[in-house]
mmCIF file of C-alpha atoms and ligand atoms in Angstrom:
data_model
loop_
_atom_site.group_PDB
_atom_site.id
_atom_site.type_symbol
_atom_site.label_atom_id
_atom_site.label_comp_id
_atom_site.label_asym_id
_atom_site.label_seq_id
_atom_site.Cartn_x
_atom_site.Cartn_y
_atom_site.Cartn_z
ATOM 1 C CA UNK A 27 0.000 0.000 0.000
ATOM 2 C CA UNK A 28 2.549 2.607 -1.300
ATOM 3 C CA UNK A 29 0.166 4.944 -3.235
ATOM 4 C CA UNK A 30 -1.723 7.412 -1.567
ATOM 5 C CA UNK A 31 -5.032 9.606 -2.376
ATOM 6 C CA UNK A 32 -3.800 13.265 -3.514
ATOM 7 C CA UNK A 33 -7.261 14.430 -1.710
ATOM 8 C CA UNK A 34 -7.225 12.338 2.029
ATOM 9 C CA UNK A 35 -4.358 10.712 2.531
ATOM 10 C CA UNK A 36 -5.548 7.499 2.417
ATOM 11 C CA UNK A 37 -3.277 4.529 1.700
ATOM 12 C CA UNK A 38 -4.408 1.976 -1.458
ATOM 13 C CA UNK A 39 -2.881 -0.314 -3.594
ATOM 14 C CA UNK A 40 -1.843 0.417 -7.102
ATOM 15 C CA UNK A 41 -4.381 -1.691 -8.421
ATOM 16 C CA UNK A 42 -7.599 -0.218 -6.087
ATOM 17 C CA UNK A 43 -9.374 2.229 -8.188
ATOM 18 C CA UNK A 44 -8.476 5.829 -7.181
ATOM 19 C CA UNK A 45 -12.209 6.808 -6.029
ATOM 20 C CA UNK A 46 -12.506 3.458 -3.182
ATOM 21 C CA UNK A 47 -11.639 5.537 -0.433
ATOM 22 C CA UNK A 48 -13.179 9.163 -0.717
ATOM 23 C CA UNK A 49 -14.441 9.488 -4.376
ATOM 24 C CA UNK A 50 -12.285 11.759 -5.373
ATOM 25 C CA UNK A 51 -12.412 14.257 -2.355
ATOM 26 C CA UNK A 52 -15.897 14.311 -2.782
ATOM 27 C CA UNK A 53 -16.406 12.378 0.700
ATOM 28 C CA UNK A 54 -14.749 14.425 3.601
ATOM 29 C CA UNK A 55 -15.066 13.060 7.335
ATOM 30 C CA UNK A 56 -14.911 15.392 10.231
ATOM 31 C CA UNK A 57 -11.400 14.625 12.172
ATOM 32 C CA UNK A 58 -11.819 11.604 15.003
ATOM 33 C CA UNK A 59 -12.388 12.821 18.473
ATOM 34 C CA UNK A 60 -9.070 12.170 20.769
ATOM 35 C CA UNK A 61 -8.621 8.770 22.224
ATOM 36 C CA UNK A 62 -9.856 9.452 26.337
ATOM 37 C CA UNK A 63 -6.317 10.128 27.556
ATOM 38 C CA UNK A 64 -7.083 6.623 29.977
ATOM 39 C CA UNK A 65 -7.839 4.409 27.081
ATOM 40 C CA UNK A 66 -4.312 5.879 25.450
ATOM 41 C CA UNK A 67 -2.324 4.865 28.478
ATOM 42 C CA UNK A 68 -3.859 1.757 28.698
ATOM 43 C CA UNK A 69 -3.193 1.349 24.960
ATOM 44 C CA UNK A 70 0.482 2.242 24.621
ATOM 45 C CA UNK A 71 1.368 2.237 28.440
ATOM 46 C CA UNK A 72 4.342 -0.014 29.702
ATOM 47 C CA UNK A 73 3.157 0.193 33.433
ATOM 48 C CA UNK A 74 1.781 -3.389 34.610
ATOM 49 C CA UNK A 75 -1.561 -2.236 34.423
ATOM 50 C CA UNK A 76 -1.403 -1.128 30.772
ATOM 51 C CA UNK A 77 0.138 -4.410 30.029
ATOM 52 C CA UNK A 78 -2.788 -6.261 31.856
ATOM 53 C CA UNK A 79 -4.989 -4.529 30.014
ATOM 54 C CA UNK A 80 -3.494 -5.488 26.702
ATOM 55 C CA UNK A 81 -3.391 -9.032 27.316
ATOM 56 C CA UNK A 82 -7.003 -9.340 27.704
ATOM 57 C CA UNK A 83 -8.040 -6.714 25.676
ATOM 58 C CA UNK A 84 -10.935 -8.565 23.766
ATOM 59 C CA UNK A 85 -12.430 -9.988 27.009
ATOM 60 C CA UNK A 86 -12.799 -6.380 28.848
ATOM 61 C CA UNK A 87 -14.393 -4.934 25.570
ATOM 62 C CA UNK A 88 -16.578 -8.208 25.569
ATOM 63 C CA UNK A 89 -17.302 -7.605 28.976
ATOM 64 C CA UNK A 90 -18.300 -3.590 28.237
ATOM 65 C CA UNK A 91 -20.449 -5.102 25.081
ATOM 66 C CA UNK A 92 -23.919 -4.172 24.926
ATOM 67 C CA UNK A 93 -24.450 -7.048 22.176
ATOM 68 C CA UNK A 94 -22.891 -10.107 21.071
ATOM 69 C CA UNK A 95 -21.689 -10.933 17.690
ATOM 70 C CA UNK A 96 -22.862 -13.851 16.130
ATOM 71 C CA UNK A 97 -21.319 -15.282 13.506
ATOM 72 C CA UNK A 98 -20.543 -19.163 12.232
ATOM 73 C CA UNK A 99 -16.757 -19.084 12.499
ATOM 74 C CA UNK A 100 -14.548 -21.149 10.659
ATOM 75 C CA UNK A 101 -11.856 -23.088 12.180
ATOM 76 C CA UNK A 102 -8.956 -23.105 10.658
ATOM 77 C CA UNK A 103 -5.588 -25.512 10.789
ATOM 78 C CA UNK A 104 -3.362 -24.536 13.549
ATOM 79 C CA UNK A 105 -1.020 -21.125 12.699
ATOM 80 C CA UNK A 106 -1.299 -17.221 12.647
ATOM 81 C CA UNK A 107 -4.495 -16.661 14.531
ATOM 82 C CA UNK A 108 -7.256 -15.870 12.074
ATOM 83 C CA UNK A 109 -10.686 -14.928 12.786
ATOM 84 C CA UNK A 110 -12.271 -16.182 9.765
ATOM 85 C CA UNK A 111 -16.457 -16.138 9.302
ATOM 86 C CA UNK A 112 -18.548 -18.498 7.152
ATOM 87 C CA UNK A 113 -22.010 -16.433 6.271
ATOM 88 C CA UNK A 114 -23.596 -14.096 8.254
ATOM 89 C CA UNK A 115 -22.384 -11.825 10.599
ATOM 90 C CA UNK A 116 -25.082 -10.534 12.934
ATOM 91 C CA UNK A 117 -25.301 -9.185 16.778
ATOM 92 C CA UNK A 118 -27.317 -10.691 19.595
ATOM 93 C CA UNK A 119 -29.245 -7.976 21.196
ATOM 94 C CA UNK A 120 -30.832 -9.439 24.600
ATOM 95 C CA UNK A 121 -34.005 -8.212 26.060
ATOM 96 C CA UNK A 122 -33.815 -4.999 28.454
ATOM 97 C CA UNK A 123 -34.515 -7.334 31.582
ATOM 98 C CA UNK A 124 -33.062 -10.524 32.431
ATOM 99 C CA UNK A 125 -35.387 -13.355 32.324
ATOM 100 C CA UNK A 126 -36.653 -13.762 36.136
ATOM 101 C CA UNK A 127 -38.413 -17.128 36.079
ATOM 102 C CA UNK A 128 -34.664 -18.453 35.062
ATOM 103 C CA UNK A 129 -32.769 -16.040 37.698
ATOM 104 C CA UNK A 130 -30.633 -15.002 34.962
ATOM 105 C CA UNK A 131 -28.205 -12.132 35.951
ATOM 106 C CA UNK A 132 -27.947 -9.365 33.469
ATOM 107 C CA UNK A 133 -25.766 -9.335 30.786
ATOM 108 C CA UNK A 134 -24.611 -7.096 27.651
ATOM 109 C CA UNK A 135 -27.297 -3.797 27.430
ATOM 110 C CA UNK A 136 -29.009 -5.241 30.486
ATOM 111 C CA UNK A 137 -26.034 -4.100 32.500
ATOM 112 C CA UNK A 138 -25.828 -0.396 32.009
ATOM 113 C CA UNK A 139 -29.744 -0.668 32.824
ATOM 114 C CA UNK A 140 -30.780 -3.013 35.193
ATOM 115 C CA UNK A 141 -28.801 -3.602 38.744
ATOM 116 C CA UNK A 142 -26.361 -0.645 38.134
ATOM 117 C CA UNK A 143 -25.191 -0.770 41.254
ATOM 118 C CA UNK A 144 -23.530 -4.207 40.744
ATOM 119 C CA UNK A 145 -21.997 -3.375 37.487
ATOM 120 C CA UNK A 146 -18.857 -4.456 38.130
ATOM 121 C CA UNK A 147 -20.267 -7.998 39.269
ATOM 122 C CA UNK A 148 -22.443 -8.379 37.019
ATOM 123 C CA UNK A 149 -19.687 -8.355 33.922
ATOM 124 C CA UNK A 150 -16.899 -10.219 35.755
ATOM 125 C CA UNK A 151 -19.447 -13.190 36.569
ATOM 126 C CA UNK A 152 -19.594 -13.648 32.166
ATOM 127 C CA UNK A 153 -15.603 -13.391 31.910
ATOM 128 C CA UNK A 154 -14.218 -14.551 34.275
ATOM 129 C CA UNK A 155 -10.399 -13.469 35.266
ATOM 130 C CA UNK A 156 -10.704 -9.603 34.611
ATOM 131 C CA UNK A 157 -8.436 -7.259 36.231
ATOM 132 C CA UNK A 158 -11.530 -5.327 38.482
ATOM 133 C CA UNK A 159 -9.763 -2.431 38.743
ATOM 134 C CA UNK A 160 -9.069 -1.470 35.109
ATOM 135 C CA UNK A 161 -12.907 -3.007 34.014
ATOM 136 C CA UNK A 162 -14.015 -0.225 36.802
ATOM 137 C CA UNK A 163 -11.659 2.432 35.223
ATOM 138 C CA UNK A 164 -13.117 1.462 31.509
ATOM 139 C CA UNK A 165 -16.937 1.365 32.634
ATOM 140 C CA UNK A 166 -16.075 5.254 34.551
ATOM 141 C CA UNK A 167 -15.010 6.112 31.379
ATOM 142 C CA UNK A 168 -17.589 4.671 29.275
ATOM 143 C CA UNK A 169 -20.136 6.369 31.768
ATOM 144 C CA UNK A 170 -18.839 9.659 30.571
ATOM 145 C CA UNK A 171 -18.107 9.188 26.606
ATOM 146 C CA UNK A 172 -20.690 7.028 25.508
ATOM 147 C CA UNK A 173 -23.933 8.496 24.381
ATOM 148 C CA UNK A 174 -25.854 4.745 24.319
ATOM 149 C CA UNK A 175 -24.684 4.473 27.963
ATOM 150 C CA UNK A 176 -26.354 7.581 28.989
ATOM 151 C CA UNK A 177 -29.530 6.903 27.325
ATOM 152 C CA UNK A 178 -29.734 3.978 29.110
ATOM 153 C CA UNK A 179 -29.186 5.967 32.904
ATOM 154 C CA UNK A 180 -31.405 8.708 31.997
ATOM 155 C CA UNK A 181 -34.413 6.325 31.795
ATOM 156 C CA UNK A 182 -36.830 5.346 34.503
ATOM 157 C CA UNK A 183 -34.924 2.008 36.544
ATOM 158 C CA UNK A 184 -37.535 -1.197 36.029
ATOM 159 C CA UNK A 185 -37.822 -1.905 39.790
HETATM 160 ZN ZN1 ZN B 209 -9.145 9.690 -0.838
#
């Protein structure tokens, strides 16, 4: 990927057609906000903590999920990991409430609606082995940044 688009900067290979990533400038995207400076130090930090976080990255953001992806995933002979899908990809949505006449905790959206005082609990009892501390300091900070998150305090609490 050695050529890149005279209008965004974008990366392609020689062979892409020139209009794949921004038609020609006529597609511009507003700049990304800044990373939360937490996420960044937990992202390129060298501290113990950072590194915790790193090597169970996809189990805290499974953990912070409000759905979960279902897909039929291929297995694949042992080498380079490769997440490979056959068909569909789709996400599991749950219902608002856990299901009471199975005493189901809450999981996924449930959690940033139902029991929020037990949070915490609630996500390390579906992944199990989570640093508590740094799944605290992620939910904090998904508390403040993330819009679907405060929907979900601002309404009315089921019980
Ligand atoms: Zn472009």
């Amino acid at each position: 990927m050695n050529v890149r688009c005279e209008h965004c900067g974008a990366f392609r290979w020689k062979v892409e057609n020139k209009a794949l990533c921004c038609a020609n400038g006529q597609v511009t995207l507003p700049p990304l906000p800044r990373t939360p400076s937490l996420l960044m130090k937990l992202l390129s930090g060298t501290d113990l903590k950072a590194k915790r976080f790193r090597v169970k990255i996809r189990a805290q953001n499974n953990a912070l999920a409000f759905a979960s992806l279902g897909v039929n995933e291929e297995i694949l002979p042992p080498g380079v990991y490769c997440f490979k899908i056959h068909g569909e990809v789709h996400h599991s949505i749950v219902p608002l409430m856990p299901d009471p006449t199975v005493n189901q905790r809450p999981k996924f959206a449930q959690i940033y609606i139902y029991d929020t005082d037990n949070e915490i609990e609630n996500r390390t009892q579906w992944n199990d082995g989570l640093d508590q501390e740094i799944l605290s300091d992620l939910q904090r900070l998904l508390h403040v940044v993330n819009p679907f998150v405060k929907v979900g305090k601002t309404k009315q609490k089921p019980f």
